[in-house]
Tab-separated table of N, CA and C in Angstrom:
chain	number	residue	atom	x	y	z
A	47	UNK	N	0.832	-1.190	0.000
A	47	UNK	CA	0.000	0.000	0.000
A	47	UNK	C	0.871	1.246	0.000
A	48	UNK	N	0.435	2.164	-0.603
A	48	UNK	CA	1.585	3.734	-0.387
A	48	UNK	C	0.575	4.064	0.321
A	49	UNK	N	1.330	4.884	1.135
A	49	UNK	CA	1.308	5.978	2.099
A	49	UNK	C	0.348	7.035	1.416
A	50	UNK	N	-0.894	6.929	2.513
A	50	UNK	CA	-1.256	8.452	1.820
A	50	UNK	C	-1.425	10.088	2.735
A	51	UNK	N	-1.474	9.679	3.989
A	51	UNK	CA	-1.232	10.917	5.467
A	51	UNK	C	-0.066	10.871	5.711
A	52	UNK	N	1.074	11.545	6.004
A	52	UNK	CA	1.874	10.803	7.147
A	52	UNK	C	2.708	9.618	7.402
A	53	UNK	N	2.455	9.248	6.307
A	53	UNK	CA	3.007	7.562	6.610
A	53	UNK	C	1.845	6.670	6.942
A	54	UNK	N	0.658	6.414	6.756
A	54	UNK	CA	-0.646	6.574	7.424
A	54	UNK	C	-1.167	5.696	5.966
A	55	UNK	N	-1.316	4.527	5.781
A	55	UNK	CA	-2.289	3.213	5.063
A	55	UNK	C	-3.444	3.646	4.838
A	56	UNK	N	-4.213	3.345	4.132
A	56	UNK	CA	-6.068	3.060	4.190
A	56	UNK	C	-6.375	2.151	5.309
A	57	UNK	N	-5.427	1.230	5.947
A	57	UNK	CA	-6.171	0.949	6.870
A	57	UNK	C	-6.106	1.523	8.015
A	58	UNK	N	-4.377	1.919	8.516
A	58	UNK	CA	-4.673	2.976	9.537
A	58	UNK	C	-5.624	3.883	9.961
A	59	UNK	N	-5.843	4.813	8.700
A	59	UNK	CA	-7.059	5.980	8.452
A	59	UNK	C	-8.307	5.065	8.797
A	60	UNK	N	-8.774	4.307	7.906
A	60	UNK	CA	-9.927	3.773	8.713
A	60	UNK	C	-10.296	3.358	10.115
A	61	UNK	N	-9.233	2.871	10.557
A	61	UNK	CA	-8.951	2.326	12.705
A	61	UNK	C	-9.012	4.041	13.267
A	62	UNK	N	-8.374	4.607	12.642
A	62	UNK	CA	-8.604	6.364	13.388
A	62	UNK	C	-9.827	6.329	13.073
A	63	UNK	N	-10.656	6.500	11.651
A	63	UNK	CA	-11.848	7.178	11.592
A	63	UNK	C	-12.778	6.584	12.750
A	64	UNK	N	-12.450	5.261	12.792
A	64	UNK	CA	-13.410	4.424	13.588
A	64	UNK	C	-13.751	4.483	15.214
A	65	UNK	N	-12.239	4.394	15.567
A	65	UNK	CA	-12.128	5.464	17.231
A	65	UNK	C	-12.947	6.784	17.256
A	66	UNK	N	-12.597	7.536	15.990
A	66	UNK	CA	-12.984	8.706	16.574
A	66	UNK	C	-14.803	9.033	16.234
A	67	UNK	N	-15.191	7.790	15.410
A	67	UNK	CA	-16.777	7.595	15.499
A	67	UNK	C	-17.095	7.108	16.795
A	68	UNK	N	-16.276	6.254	17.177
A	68	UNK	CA	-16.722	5.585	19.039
A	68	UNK	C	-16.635	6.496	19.965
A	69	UNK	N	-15.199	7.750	20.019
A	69	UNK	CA	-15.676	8.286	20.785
A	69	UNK	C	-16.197	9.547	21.148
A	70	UNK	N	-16.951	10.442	19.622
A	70	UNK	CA	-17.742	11.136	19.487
A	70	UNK	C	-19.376	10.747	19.339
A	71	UNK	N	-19.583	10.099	18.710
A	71	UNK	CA	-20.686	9.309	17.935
A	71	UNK	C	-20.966	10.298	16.819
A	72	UNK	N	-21.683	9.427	16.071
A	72	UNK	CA	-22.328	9.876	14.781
A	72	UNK	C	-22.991	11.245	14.770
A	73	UNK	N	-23.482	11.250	15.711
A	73	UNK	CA	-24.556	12.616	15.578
A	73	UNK	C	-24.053	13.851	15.610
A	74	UNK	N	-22.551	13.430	16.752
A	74	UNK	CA	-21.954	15.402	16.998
A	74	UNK	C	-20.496	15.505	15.728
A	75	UNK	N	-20.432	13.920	14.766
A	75	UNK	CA	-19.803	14.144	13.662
A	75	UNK	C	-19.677	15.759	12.851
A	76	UNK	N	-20.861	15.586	12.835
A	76	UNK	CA	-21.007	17.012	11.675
A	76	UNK	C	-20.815	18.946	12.387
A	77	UNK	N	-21.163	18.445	13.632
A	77	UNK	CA	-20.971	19.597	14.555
A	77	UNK	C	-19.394	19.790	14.883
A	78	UNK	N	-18.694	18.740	14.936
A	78	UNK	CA	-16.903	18.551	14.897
A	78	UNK	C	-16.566	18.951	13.583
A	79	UNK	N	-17.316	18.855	12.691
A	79	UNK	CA	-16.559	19.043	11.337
A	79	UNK	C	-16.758	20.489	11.065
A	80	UNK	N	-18.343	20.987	11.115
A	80	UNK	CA	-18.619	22.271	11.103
A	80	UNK	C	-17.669	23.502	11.930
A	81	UNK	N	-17.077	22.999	13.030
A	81	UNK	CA	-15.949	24.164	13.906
A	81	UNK	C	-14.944	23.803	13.955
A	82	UNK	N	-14.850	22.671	12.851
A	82	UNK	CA	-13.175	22.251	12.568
A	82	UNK	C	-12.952	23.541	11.542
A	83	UNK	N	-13.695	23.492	10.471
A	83	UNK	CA	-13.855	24.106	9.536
A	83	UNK	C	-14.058	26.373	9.143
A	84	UNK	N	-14.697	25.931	10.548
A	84	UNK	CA	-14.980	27.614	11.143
A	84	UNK	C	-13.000	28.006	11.442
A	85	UNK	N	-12.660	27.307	12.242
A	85	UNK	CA	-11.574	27.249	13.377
A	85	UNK	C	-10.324	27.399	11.414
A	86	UNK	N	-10.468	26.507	10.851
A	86	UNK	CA	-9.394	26.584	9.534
A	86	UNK	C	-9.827	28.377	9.271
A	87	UNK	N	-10.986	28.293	8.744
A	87	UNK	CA	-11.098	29.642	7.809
A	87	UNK	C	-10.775	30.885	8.816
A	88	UNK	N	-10.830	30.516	10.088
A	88	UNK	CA	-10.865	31.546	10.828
A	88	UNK	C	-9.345	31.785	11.102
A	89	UNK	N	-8.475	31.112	11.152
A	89	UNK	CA	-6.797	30.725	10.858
A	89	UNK	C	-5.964	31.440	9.693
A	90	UNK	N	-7.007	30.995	8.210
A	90	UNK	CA	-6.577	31.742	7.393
A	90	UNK	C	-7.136	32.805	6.945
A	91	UNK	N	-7.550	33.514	7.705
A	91	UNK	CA	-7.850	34.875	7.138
A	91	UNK	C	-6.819	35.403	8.365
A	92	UNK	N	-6.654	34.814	9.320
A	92	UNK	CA	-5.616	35.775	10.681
A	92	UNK	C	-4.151	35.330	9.597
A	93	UNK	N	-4.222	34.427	9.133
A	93	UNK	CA	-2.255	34.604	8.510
A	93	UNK	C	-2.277	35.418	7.262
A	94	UNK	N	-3.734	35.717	6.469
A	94	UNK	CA	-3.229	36.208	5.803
A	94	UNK	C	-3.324	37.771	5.770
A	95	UNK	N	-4.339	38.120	6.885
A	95	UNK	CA	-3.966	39.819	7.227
A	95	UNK	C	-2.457	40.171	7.906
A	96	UNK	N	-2.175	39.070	8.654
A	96	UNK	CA	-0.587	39.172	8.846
A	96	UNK	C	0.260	39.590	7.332
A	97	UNK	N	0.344	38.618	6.433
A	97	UNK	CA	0.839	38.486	5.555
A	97	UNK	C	0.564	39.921	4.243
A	98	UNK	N	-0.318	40.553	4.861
A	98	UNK	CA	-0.961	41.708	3.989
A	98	UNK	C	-0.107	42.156	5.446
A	99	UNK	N	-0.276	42.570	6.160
A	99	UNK	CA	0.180	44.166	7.545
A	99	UNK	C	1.946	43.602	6.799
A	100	UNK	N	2.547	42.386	6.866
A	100	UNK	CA	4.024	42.097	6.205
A	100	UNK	C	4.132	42.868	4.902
A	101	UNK	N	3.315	42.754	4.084
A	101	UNK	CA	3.904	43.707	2.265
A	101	UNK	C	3.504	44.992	2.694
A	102	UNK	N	2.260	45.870	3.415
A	102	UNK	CA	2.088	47.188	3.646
A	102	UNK	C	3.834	47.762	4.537
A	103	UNK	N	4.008	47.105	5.169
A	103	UNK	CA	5.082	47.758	6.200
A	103	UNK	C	6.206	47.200	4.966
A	104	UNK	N	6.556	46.950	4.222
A	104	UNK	CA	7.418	46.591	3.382
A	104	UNK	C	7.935	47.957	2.081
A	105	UNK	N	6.393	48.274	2.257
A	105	UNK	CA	6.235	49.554	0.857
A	105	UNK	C	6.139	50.660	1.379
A	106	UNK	N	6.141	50.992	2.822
A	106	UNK	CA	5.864	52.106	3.390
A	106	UNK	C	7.053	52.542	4.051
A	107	UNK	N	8.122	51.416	4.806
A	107	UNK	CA	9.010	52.106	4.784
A	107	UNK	C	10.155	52.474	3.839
A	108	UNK	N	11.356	53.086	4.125
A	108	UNK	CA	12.144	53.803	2.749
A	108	UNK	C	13.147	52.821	3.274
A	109	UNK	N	14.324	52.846	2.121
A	109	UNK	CA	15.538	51.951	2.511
A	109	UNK	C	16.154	53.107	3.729
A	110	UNK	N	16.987	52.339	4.232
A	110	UNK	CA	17.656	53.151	5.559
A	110	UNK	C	19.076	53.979	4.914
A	111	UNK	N	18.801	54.987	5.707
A	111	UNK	CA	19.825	56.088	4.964
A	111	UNK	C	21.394	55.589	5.152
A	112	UNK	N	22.331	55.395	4.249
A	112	UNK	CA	23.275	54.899	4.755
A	112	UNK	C	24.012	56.140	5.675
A	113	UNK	N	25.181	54.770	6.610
A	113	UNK	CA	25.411	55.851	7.304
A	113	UNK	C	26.764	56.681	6.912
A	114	UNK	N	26.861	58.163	7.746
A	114	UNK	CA	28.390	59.025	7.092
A	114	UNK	C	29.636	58.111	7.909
A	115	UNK	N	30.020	58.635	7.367
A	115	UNK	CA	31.319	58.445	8.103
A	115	UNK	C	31.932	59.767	8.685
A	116	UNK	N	32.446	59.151	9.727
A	116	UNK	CA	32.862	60.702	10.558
A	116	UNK	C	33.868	61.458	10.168
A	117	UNK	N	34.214	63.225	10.027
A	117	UNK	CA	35.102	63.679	9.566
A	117	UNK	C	35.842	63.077	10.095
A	118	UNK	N	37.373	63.869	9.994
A	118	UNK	CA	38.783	63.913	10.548
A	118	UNK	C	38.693	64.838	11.946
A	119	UNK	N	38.554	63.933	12.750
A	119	UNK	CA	38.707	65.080	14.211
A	119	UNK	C	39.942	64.698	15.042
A	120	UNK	N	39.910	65.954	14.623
A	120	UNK	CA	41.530	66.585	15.656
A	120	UNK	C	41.469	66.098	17.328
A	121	UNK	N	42.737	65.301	17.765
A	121	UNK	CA	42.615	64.928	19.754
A	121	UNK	C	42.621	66.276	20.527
A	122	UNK	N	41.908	65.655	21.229
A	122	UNK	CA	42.082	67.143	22.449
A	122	UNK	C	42.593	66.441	23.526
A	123	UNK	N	43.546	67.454	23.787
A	123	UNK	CA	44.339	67.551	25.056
A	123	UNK	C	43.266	67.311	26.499
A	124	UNK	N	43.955	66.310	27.132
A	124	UNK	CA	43.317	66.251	28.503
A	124	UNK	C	44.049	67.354	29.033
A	125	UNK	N	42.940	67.985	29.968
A	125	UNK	CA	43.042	69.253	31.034
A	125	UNK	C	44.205	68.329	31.860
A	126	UNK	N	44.759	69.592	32.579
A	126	UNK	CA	45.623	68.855	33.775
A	126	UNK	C	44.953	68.828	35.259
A	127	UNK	N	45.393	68.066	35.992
A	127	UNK	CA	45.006	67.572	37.021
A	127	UNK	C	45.629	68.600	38.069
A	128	UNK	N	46.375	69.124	37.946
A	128	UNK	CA	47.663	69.880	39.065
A	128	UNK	C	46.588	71.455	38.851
A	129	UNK	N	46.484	72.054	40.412
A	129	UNK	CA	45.721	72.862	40.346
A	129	UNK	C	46.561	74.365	40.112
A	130	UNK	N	47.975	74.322	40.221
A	130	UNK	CA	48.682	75.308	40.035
A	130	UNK	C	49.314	75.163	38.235
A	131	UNK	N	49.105	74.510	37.820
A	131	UNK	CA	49.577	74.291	36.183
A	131	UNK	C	50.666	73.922	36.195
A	132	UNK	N	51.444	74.072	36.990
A	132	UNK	CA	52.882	73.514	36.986
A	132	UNK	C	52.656	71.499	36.850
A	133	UNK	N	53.962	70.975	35.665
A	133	UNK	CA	54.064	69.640	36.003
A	133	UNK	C	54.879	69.214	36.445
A	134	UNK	N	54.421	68.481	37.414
A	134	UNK	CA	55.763	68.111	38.426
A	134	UNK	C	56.074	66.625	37.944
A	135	UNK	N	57.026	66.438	38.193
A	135	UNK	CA	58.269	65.768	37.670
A	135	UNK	C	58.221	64.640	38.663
A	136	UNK	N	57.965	63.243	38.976
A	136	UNK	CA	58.090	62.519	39.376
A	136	UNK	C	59.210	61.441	39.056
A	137	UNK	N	60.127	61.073	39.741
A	137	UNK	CA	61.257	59.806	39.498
A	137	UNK	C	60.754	58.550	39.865
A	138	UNK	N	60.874	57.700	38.606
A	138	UNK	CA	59.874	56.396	39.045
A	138	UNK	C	61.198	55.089	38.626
């Protein structure tokens, strides 16, 4: 037999369908299928307003400005620490 779910036989699928007739029954069948079905469409309309808010924010923003590069800036001198300006001369 090939595979037609999953890895999943015609007979597998049938032993599932069959459990899951035992332990729903027949009658709330169609009521499971009806808000299986709500629950899908209601899925794909949420991925695909995602997928629409994804191309709007795509076209709305601009490419990013590249960036400058910084002039040539000149070092500045650290202030001195010595409160009379004089530097004193330490032997180390």
């Amino acid at each position: 037999m090939t595979p037609l779910i999953a890895g999943l036989g015609t007979t597998e699928l049938l032993i599932i369908f069959g459990v899951i007739i035992l332990l729903f029954g027949a009658a709330k069948l169609p009521e499971l299928a009806r808000g299986s079905g709500r629950a899908l469409r209601i899925f794909k309309a949420e991925t695909k307003g995602l997928m629409d808010d994804d191309d709007e924010d795509d076209t709305t923003t601009s490419r990013p400005k590249p960036i400058e590069r910084p002039t040539d800036v000149e070092p500045v001198e650290k202030p001195s620490t010595e409160s009379d300006g004089a530097r004193r001369s330490d032997p180390l």
